[in-house]
PDB file of C-alpha atoms in Angstrom:
ATOM      1  CA  MET A   1     110.351 -32.658-103.373  1.00 58.00           C
ATOM      2  CA  ILE A   2     113.134 -32.920-105.939  1.00 62.00           C
ATOM      3  CA  LEU A   3     110.784 -31.662-108.646  1.00 54.00           C
ATOM      4  CA  SER A   4     109.932 -28.619-106.505  1.00 58.00           C
ATOM      5  CA  VAL A   5     113.589 -27.751-106.008  1.00 50.00           C
ATOM      6  CA  ILE A   6     114.234 -28.039-109.745  1.00 55.00           C
ATOM      7  CA  LEU A   7     111.291 -25.746-110.523  1.00 54.00           C
ATOM      8  CA  VAL A   8     112.526 -23.165-108.021  1.00 51.00           C
ATOM      9  CA  LEU A   9     116.044 -23.196-109.467  1.00 56.00           C
ATOM     10  CA  LEU A  10     114.647 -22.876-112.986  1.00 55.00           C
ATOM     11  CA  SER A  11     112.545 -19.898-111.931  1.00 58.00           C
ATOM     12  CA  VAL A  12     115.559 -18.173-110.374  1.00 49.00           C
ATOM     13  CA  PHE A  13     117.588 -18.747-113.547  1.00 52.00           C
ATOM     14  CA  ILE A  14     114.849 -17.207-115.717  1.00 51.00           C
ATOM     15  CA  VAL A  15     114.616 -14.139-113.460  1.00 44.00           C
ATOM     16  CA  ILE A  16     118.401 -13.619-113.597  1.00 44.00           C
ATOM     17  CA  GLN A  17     118.415 -13.922-117.372  1.00 46.00           C
ATOM     18  CA  THR A  18     115.563 -11.425-117.683  1.00 41.00           C
ATOM     19  CA  VAL A  19     117.248  -8.849-115.445  1.00 36.00           C
ATOM     20  CA  PHE A  20     120.548  -9.150-117.304  1.00 38.00           C
ATOM     21  CA  THR A  21     118.904  -8.868-120.711  1.00 37.00           C
ATOM     22  CA  ASN A  22     116.904  -5.820-119.683  1.00 37.00           C
ATOM     23  CA  SER A  23     120.018  -4.108-118.361  1.00 31.00           C
ATOM     24  CA  ILE A  24     121.776  -4.559-121.693  1.00 31.00           C
ATOM     25  CA  ILE A  25     118.823  -3.346-123.748  1.00 27.00           C
ATOM     26  CA  SER A  26     118.321  -0.330-121.511  1.00 28.00           C
ATOM     27  CA  ALA A  27     121.780   0.874-122.517  1.00 33.00           C
ATOM     28  CA  GLY A  28     120.385   1.850-125.906  1.00 36.00           C
ATOM     29  CA  GLU A  29     119.233   0.362-129.154  1.00 43.00           C
ATOM     30  CA  SER A  30     120.439  -3.066-130.148  1.00 46.00           C
ATOM     31  CA  THR A  31     123.562  -2.573-132.233  1.00 51.00           C
ATOM     32  CA  ALA A  32     122.603  -5.673-134.217  1.00 48.00           C
ATOM     33  CA  ASP A  33     119.285  -4.049-135.121  1.00 48.00           C
ATOM     34  CA  MET A  34     121.093  -0.841-136.064  1.00 51.00           C
ATOM     35  CA  ALA A  35     123.479  -2.775-138.246  1.00 55.00           C
ATOM     36  CA  MET A  36     120.608  -4.384-140.105  1.00 48.00           C
ATOM     37  CA  ALA A  37     118.903  -1.017-140.565  1.00 48.00           C
ATOM     38  CA  ASP A  38     121.965   1.014-141.520  1.00 57.00           C
ATOM     39  CA  VAL A  39     124.055  -1.304-143.617  1.00 62.00           C
ATOM     40  CA  ARG A  40     123.322  -2.161-147.233  1.00 89.00           C
ATOM     41  CA  VAL A  41     126.017  -4.512-148.487  1.00 93.00           C
ATOM     42  CA  ASN A  42     127.024  -4.388-152.139  1.00 92.00           C
ATOM     43  CA  PRO A  43     125.728  -7.599-153.781  1.00 87.00           C
ATOM     44  CA  ASN A  44     128.895  -7.727-155.897  1.00 87.00           C
ATOM     45  CA  ILE A  45     131.208  -8.181-152.897  1.00 87.00           C
ATOM     46  CA  PRO A  46     132.339 -11.724-153.869  1.00 85.00           C
ATOM     47  CA  ASP A  47     133.383 -10.552-157.324  1.00 83.00           C
ATOM     48  CA  ILE A  48     135.045  -7.405-155.979  1.00 86.00           C
ATOM     49  CA  ALA A  49     137.128  -9.324-153.435  1.00 82.00           C
ATOM     50  CA  ALA A  50     138.090 -11.999-155.954  1.00 77.00           C
ATOM     51  CA  THR A  51     139.517  -9.486-158.422  1.00 78.00           C
ATOM     52  CA  GLN A  52     142.027  -7.983-155.980  1.00 76.00           C
ATOM     53  CA  GLN A  53     145.337  -9.333-157.247  1.00 61.00           C
ATOM     54  CA  PHE A  54     148.613  -8.153-155.768  1.00 53.00           C
ATOM     55  CA  THR A  55     151.194  -6.661-158.120  1.00 46.00           C
ATOM     56  CA  GLU A  56     154.748  -5.529-157.409  1.00 41.00           C
ATOM     57  CA  ALA A  57     153.965  -2.073-158.783  1.00 41.00           C
ATOM     58  CA  SER A  58     151.400  -1.494-156.082  1.00 41.00           C
ATOM     59  CA  ALA A  59     154.092  -1.552-153.388  1.00 40.00           C
ATOM     60  CA  ALA A  60     156.633   0.646-155.121  1.00 40.00           C
ATOM     61  CA  SER A  61     157.024   3.689-152.883  1.00 38.00           C
ATOM     62  CA  GLU A  62     156.626   5.148-149.430  1.00 40.00           C
ATOM     63  CA  THR A  63     153.182   6.070-148.131  1.00 39.00           C
ATOM     64  CA  GLN A  64     152.278   9.512-149.460  1.00 44.00           C
ATOM     65  CA  PRO A  65     148.956  11.338-149.861  1.00 41.00           C
ATOM     66  CA  LYS A  66     148.614  12.385-153.481  1.00 40.00           C
ATOM     67  CA  GLU A  67     146.314  14.659-155.455  1.00 38.00           C
ATOM     68  CA  THR A  68     143.574  13.011-157.502  1.00 34.00           C
ATOM     69  CA  ASP A  69     140.755  14.597-159.469  1.00 35.00           C
ATOM     70  CA  GLY A  70     141.788  18.041-158.319  1.00 33.00           C
ATOM     71  CA  THR A  71     141.350  17.201-154.630  1.00 34.00           C
ATOM     72  CA  LYS A  72     144.443  17.870-152.501  1.00 35.00           C
ATOM     73  CA  ALA A  73     145.097  15.848-149.356  1.00 36.00           C
ATOM     74  CA  GLU A  74     145.195  18.160-146.342  1.00 36.00           C
ATOM     75  CA  LYS A  75     148.539  18.527-144.563  1.00 35.00           C
ATOM     76  CA  ALA A  76     147.418  19.308-141.040  1.00 34.00           C
ATOM     77  CA  THR A  77     150.278  19.162-138.559  1.00 33.00           C
ATOM     78  CA  LYS A  78     148.355  19.500-135.327  1.00 34.00           C
ATOM     79  CA  LYS A  79     145.667  17.067-134.244  1.00 37.00           C
ATOM     80  CA  THR A  80     143.064  18.693-132.030  1.00 32.00           C
ATOM     81  CA  THR A  81     140.177  16.271-132.275  1.00 37.00           C
ATOM     82  CA  LYS A  82     141.871  12.975-131.625  1.00 45.00           C
ATOM     83  CA  ALA A  83     140.605  10.496-129.057  1.00 46.00           C
ATOM     84  CA  PRO A  84     141.144   6.754-128.566  1.00 44.00           C
ATOM     85  CA  GLU A  85     139.434   4.793-131.317  1.00 43.00           C
ATOM     86  CA  LYS A  86     139.280   1.742-129.097  1.00 43.00           C
ATOM     87  CA  SER A  87     139.419   1.099-125.374  1.00 39.00           C
ATOM     88  CA  THR A  88     140.150  -2.006-123.383  1.00 38.00           C
ATOM     89  CA  ALA A  89     137.942  -0.910-120.485  1.00 40.00           C
ATOM     90  CA  ALA A  90     135.246  -3.419-119.613  1.00 42.00           C
ATOM     91  CA  ALA A  91     131.639  -2.475-120.302  1.00 43.00           C
ATOM     92  CA  THR A  92     129.135  -2.440-117.447  1.00 43.00           C
ATOM     93  CA  THR A  93     125.390  -2.964-117.444  1.00 46.00           C
ATOM     94  CA  GLU A  94     124.804   0.613-116.200  1.00 52.00           C
ATOM     95  CA  GLN A  95     125.503   2.355-119.458  1.00 52.00           C
ATOM     96  CA  THR A  96     124.160   5.860-119.934  1.00 70.00           C
ATOM     97  CA  VAL A  97     125.466   6.449-123.452  1.00 73.00           C
ATOM     98  CA  VAL A  98     122.851   7.701-125.885  1.00 86.00           C
ATOM     99  CA  TYR A  99     123.566   6.258-129.312  1.00 91.00           C
ATOM    100  CA  ALA A 100     123.903   8.776-132.087  1.00 91.00           C
ATOM    101  CA  THR A 101     121.918   8.399-135.285  1.00 91.00           C
ATOM    102  CA  ALA A 102     122.818   9.371-138.816  1.00 87.00           C
ATOM    103  CA  ILE A 103     121.765  12.813-139.982  1.00 87.00           C
ATOM    104  CA  PRO A 104     118.959  12.229-142.491  1.00 83.00           C
ATOM    105  CA  PRO A 105     119.739  13.452-146.021  1.00 85.00           C
ATOM    106  CA  GLU A 106     117.536  15.876-147.898  1.00 85.00           C
ATOM    107  CA  HIS A 107     116.778  13.179-150.442  1.00 88.00           C
ATOM    108  CA  PRO A 108     116.623   9.374-150.072  1.00 91.00           C
ATOM    109  CA  ALA A 109     119.984   7.720-150.705  1.00 93.00           C
ATOM    110  CA  ASP A 110     120.473   5.829-153.952  1.00 94.00           C
ATOM    111  CA  TYR A 111     121.930   2.490-152.866  1.00 95.00           C
ATOM    112  CA  GLN A 112     122.427   1.243-156.410  1.00 96.00           C
ATOM    113  CA  ALA A 113     124.398   4.339-157.380  1.00 96.00           C
ATOM    114  CA  GLN A 114     126.727   3.787-154.405  1.00 96.00           C
ATOM    115  CA  TRP A 115     127.223   0.142-155.331  1.00 96.00           C
ATOM    116  CA  ASN A 116     127.863   1.043-158.961  1.00 96.00           C
ATOM    117  CA  ALA A 117     130.547   3.506-157.813  1.00 96.00           C
ATOM    118  CA  GLY A 118     132.357   0.684-156.027  1.00 96.00           C
ATOM    119  CA  TYR A 119     131.363   1.371-152.419  1.00 97.00           C
ATOM    120  CA  LEU A 120     131.072  -1.836-150.423  1.00 97.00           C
ATOM    121  CA  ILE A 121     128.238  -0.595-148.239  1.00 97.00           C
ATOM    122  CA  ALA A 122     125.451   1.762-149.270  1.00 96.00           C
ATOM    123  CA  ILE A 123     124.651   4.161-146.439  1.00 95.00           C
ATOM    124  CA  ASP A 124     121.653   6.390-145.838  1.00 93.00           C
ATOM    125  CA  ASN A 125     123.793   9.498-145.372  1.00 93.00           C
ATOM    126  CA  PRO A 126     126.388   9.493-148.182  1.00 95.00           C
ATOM    127  CA  ASP A 127     128.598  12.532-148.712  1.00 94.00           C
ATOM    128  CA  ASP A 128     128.482  13.452-152.388  1.00 93.00           C
ATOM    129  CA  THR A 129     131.509  15.730-151.902  1.00 94.00           C
ATOM    130  CA  TYR A 130     133.691  13.006-150.359  1.00 96.00           C
ATOM    131  CA  ALA A 131     137.001  12.334-152.104  1.00 94.00           C
ATOM    132  CA  CYS A 132     140.279  10.970-150.754  1.00 94.00           C
ATOM    133  CA  GLY A 133     143.565  11.148-152.602  1.00 89.00           C
ATOM    134  CA  LYS A 134     145.216   7.872-153.578  1.00 94.00           C
ATOM    135  CA  VAL A 135     147.879   6.618-151.174  1.00 96.00           C
ATOM    136  CA  THR A 136     150.683   4.305-152.287  1.00 96.00           C
ATOM    137  CA  LEU A 137     151.964   1.934-149.630  1.00 97.00           C
ATOM    138  CA  SER A 138     155.524   0.811-149.047  1.00 97.00           C
ATOM    139  CA  ASP A 139     156.079  -2.912-148.497  1.00 97.00           C
ATOM    140  CA  TYR A 140     156.492  -2.295-144.769  1.00 97.00           C
ATOM    141  CA  ASP A 141     153.337  -0.204-144.450  1.00 98.00           C
ATOM    142  CA  ARG A 142     151.319  -2.665-146.511  1.00 98.00           C
ATOM    143  CA  ASP A 143     152.277  -5.559-144.267  1.00 98.00           C
ATOM    144  CA  LEU A 144     151.631  -3.508-141.126  1.00 98.00           C
ATOM    145  CA  LEU A 145     148.242  -2.335-142.356  1.00 98.00           C
ATOM    146  CA  GLU A 146     147.160  -5.843-143.321  1.00 98.00           C
ATOM    147  CA  ARG A 147     148.010  -7.031-139.815  1.00 97.00           C
ATOM    148  CA  LEU A 148     146.276  -4.004-138.270  1.00 98.00           C
ATOM    149  CA  CYS A 149     143.097  -4.755-140.218  1.00 98.00           C
ATOM    150  CA  MET A 150     143.249  -8.296-138.870  1.00 97.00           C
ATOM    151  CA  GLY A 151     143.799  -7.160-135.308  1.00 96.00           C
ATOM    152  CA  GLU A 152     141.188  -4.404-135.359  1.00 96.00           C
ATOM    153  CA  PHE A 153     138.352  -6.080-137.236  1.00 96.00           C
ATOM    154  CA  GLY A 154     139.458  -9.384-138.700  1.00 94.00           C
ATOM    155  CA  SER A 155     136.146 -10.885-137.603  1.00 92.00           C
ATOM    156  CA  GLY A 156     134.425  -8.537-140.037  1.00 94.00           C
ATOM    157  CA  GLY A 157     135.910 -10.251-143.073  1.00 95.00           C
ATOM    158  CA  PHE A 158     136.626  -8.343-146.289  1.00 97.00           C
ATOM    159  CA  ILE A 159     134.171  -5.534-145.443  1.00 97.00           C
ATOM    160  CA  GLY A 160     135.341  -5.083-141.848  1.00 97.00           C
ATOM    161  CA  ALA A 161     138.961  -4.933-142.961  1.00 97.00           C
ATOM    162  CA  ALA A 162     138.063  -2.464-145.721  1.00 98.00           C
ATOM    163  CA  LEU A 163     136.396  -0.158-143.200  1.00 98.00           C
ATOM    164  CA  ILE A 164     139.558  -0.122-141.083  1.00 98.00           C
ATOM    165  CA  ALA A 165     141.722   0.401-144.176  1.00 98.00           C
ATOM    166  CA  GLN A 166     139.556   3.335-145.242  1.00 98.00           C
ATOM    167  CA  ALA A 167     139.835   4.913-141.791  1.00 98.00           C
ATOM    168  CA  VAL A 168     143.630   4.698-142.019  1.00 98.00           C
ATOM    169  CA  LYS A 169     143.628   6.100-145.556  1.00 98.00           C
ATOM    170  CA  ASN A 170     141.364   8.954-144.452  1.00 98.00           C
ATOM    171  CA  ALA A 171     143.746   9.777-141.599  1.00 97.00           C
ATOM    172  CA  ILE A 172     146.607   9.968-144.108  1.00 97.00           C
ATOM    173  CA  CYS A 173     144.649  11.990-146.658  1.00 96.00           C
ATOM    174  CA  PHE A 174     142.937  14.443-144.339  1.00 96.00           C
ATOM    175  CA  ASP A 175     145.334  14.708-141.397  1.00 95.00           C
ATOM    176  CA  GLY A 176     148.661  14.495-143.210  1.00 93.00           C
ATOM    177  CA  TYR A 177     150.126  11.337-141.682  1.00 95.00           C
ATOM    178  CA  THR A 178     152.939   9.805-143.722  1.00 94.00           C
ATOM    179  CA  SER A 179     153.039   6.255-142.352  1.00 96.00           C
ATOM    180  CA  VAL A 180     150.679   3.598-141.063  1.00 98.00           C
ATOM    181  CA  GLN A 181     152.644   3.439-137.812  1.00 97.00           C
ATOM    182  CA  SER A 182     152.082   7.142-137.157  1.00 97.00           C
ATOM    183  CA  VAL A 183     148.336   6.628-137.625  1.00 97.00           C
ATOM    184  CA  ILE A 184     148.399   3.717-135.187  1.00 97.00           C
ATOM    185  CA  ASP A 185     150.333   5.714-132.599  1.00 96.00           C
ATOM    186  CA  ASP A 186     148.584   9.074-132.799  1.00 96.00           C
ATOM    187  CA  CYS A 187     145.052   7.800-133.388  1.00 94.00           C
ATOM    188  CA  HIS A 188     145.363   5.223-130.617  1.00 93.00           C
ATOM    189  CA  TYR A 189     144.607   2.054-132.551  1.00 96.00           C
ATOM    190  CA  THR A 190     144.845  -0.902-130.189  1.00 91.00           C
ATOM    191  CA  GLY A 191     144.331  -3.856-132.528  1.00 93.00           C
ATOM    192  CA  ARG A 192     147.131  -6.395-132.350  1.00 93.00           C
ATOM    193  CA  THR A 193     149.640  -6.367-135.192  1.00 96.00           C
ATOM    194  CA  ASP A 194     151.569  -9.447-134.112  1.00 94.00           C
ATOM    195  CA  ILE A 195     149.032 -12.090-135.127  1.00 91.00           C
ATOM    196  CA  GLY A 196     149.515 -12.070-138.881  1.00 94.00           C
ATOM    197  CA  SER A 197     146.805 -11.442-141.450  1.00 96.00           C
ATOM    198  CA  ASN A 198     144.597 -13.341-143.882  1.00 96.00           C
ATOM    199  CA  GLU A 199     143.639 -13.118-147.535  1.00 96.00           C
ATOM    200  CA  GLU A 200     140.502 -11.063-146.850  1.00 96.00           C
ATOM    201  CA  CYS A 201     142.523  -8.358-145.105  1.00 97.00           C
ATOM    202  CA  LYS A 202     145.057  -8.342-147.934  1.00 97.00           C
ATOM    203  CA  GLN A 203     142.268  -8.061-150.490  1.00 97.00           C
ATOM    204  CA  ALA A 204     140.727  -5.183-148.545  1.00 98.00           C
ATOM    205  CA  VAL A 205     144.002  -3.238-148.448  1.00 98.00           C
ATOM    206  CA  ARG A 206     144.433  -3.718-152.191  1.00 97.00           C
ATOM    207  CA  TYR A 207     140.900  -2.521-152.870  1.00 98.00           C
ATOM    208  CA  ILE A 208     141.116   0.567-150.673  1.00 98.00           C
ATOM    209  CA  PHE A 209     144.687   1.591-151.492  1.00 98.00           C
ATOM    210  CA  ASP A 210     145.768   0.083-154.821  1.00 97.00           C
ATOM    211  CA  GLU A 211     142.405   0.542-156.524  1.00 96.00           C
ATOM    212  CA  ASN A 212     141.650   3.744-154.552  1.00 96.00           C
ATOM    213  CA  HIS A 213     138.128   2.681-153.647  1.00 97.00           C
ATOM    214  CA  ASP A 214     136.328   3.176-150.345  1.00 98.00           C
ATOM    215  CA  ALA A 215     134.105   1.032-148.184  1.00 98.00           C
ATOM    216  CA  VAL A 216     131.544   3.827-147.785  1.00 98.00           C
ATOM    217  CA  GLN A 217     130.843   7.168-149.442  1.00 97.00           C
ATOM    218  CA  HIS A 218     131.840   9.199-146.439  1.00 97.00           C
ATOM    219  CA  ARG A 219     134.971   9.996-144.482  1.00 97.00           C
ATOM    220  CA  ILE A 220     135.384   7.789-141.396  1.00 97.00           C
ATOM    221  CA  MET A 221     137.809   8.708-138.617  1.00 96.00           C
ATOM    222  CA  TYR A 222     136.692   6.874-135.469  1.00 96.00           C
ATOM    223  CA  MET A 223     135.260   3.506-134.517  1.00 95.00           C
ATOM    224  CA  TYR A 224     134.403   1.515-131.417  1.00 94.00           C
ATOM    225  CA  ASN A 225     132.332  -1.464-130.255  1.00 94.00           C
ATOM    226  CA  PRO A 226     129.672  -0.490-127.670  1.00 93.00           C
ATOM    227  CA  LEU A 227     129.352  -4.114-126.576  1.00 92.00           C
ATOM    228  CA  LEU A 228     132.880  -3.857-125.192  1.00 91.00           C
ATOM    229  CA  VAL A 229     133.150  -0.294-123.935  1.00 90.00           C
ATOM    230  CA  GLN A 230     131.145   2.871-123.376  1.00 90.00           C
ATOM    231  CA  SER A 231     132.191   5.969-125.290  1.00 91.00           C
ATOM    232  CA  ALA A 232     130.270   9.197-124.991  1.00 89.00           C
ATOM    233  CA  PHE A 233     133.020  10.820-127.059  1.00 92.00           C
ATOM    234  CA  HIS A 234     132.381   8.637-130.085  1.00 94.00           C
ATOM    235  CA  GLU A 235     128.630   9.079-129.829  1.00 94.00           C
ATOM    236  CA  SER A 236     129.128  12.865-129.870  1.00 93.00           C
ATOM    237  CA  GLN A 237     130.728  12.612-133.312  1.00 95.00           C
ATOM    238  CA  ASN A 238     129.139  12.366-136.763  1.00 95.00           C
ATOM    239  CA  TYR A 239     127.679   8.851-136.845  1.00 96.00           C
ATOM    240  CA  ILE A 240     128.015   7.100-140.217  1.00 96.00           C
ATOM    241  CA  LEU A 241     127.141   3.404-139.886  1.00 95.00           C
ATOM    242  CA  THR A 242     127.277   0.235-137.835  1.00 95.00           C
ATOM    243  CA  TYR A 243     128.766  -2.976-139.173  1.00 95.00           C
ATOM    244  CA  GLN A 244     128.654  -6.132-137.050  1.00 93.00           C
ATOM    245  CA  ASP A 245     128.237  -4.083-133.857  1.00 92.00           C
ATOM    246  CA  VAL A 246     131.215  -1.813-134.610  1.00 95.00           C
ATOM    247  CA  ARG A 247     130.100   1.804-134.958  1.00 96.00           C
ATOM    248  CA  PHE A 248     131.931   4.166-137.311  1.00 97.00           C
ATOM    249  CA  PHE A 249     132.038   7.960-137.151  1.00 97.00           C
ATOM    250  CA  ASP A 250     133.410  11.002-138.894  1.00 97.00           C
ATOM    251  CA  ARG A 251     134.352  14.064-136.867  1.00 94.00           C
ATOM    252  CA  TRP A 252     132.415  17.268-137.247  1.00 92.00           C
ATOM    253  CA  GLY A 253     133.861  19.614-139.846  1.00 84.00           C
ATOM    254  CA  TYR A 254     136.730  19.110-142.260  1.00 70.00           C
TER     255      TYR A 254
END
């Protein structure tokens, strides 16, 4: 009798697990699978992160977009395509979002060339025309950005923090922001900035700002985690890559 009851309870548990799993999968592709398919991590990451040494000269002036290699940072004063990069709304199992996919390039991407150029992740849809002017951080903005990287994607380590840092740098370069705080406020970043930072986040900020490198060879403006929230808006944008379930996008048009 006891054995029968145990078998019945076990059967009920298996059915519940199956229903729940199916409901999650039916929301779209597995973001973990997409991350494995889309992300090609630079094999030199350990060496790259280890060489990021802080110097006083790197924190000498206020945050300003500057011209490099003949490319001028845009000075847009009106933001017409902004939407929350993150949301605290709880996800449900009745998602109807259709996940966007990267636009296939005319020719296969050269991962090695992207790695050699210093990009942390080789993507299948690189933008050969992408260039962002170097931004010099003030002490205040550096500290704030390091804490923002921790709050937004500290779980992503050096690469996750670098992706967030690049998104902030792109907002400054292409939308004319002049401080990290203005990016946080106007672009609706919700990551906590009161929990400190770690060495990986500091290294990422140095790499993206002081060394003027980028995590990927493409502008990134938006990000969200579909395991936490639905966002048809994000999926309507130009999908770039997924890293550890966080999906990154550019907006359409420069």
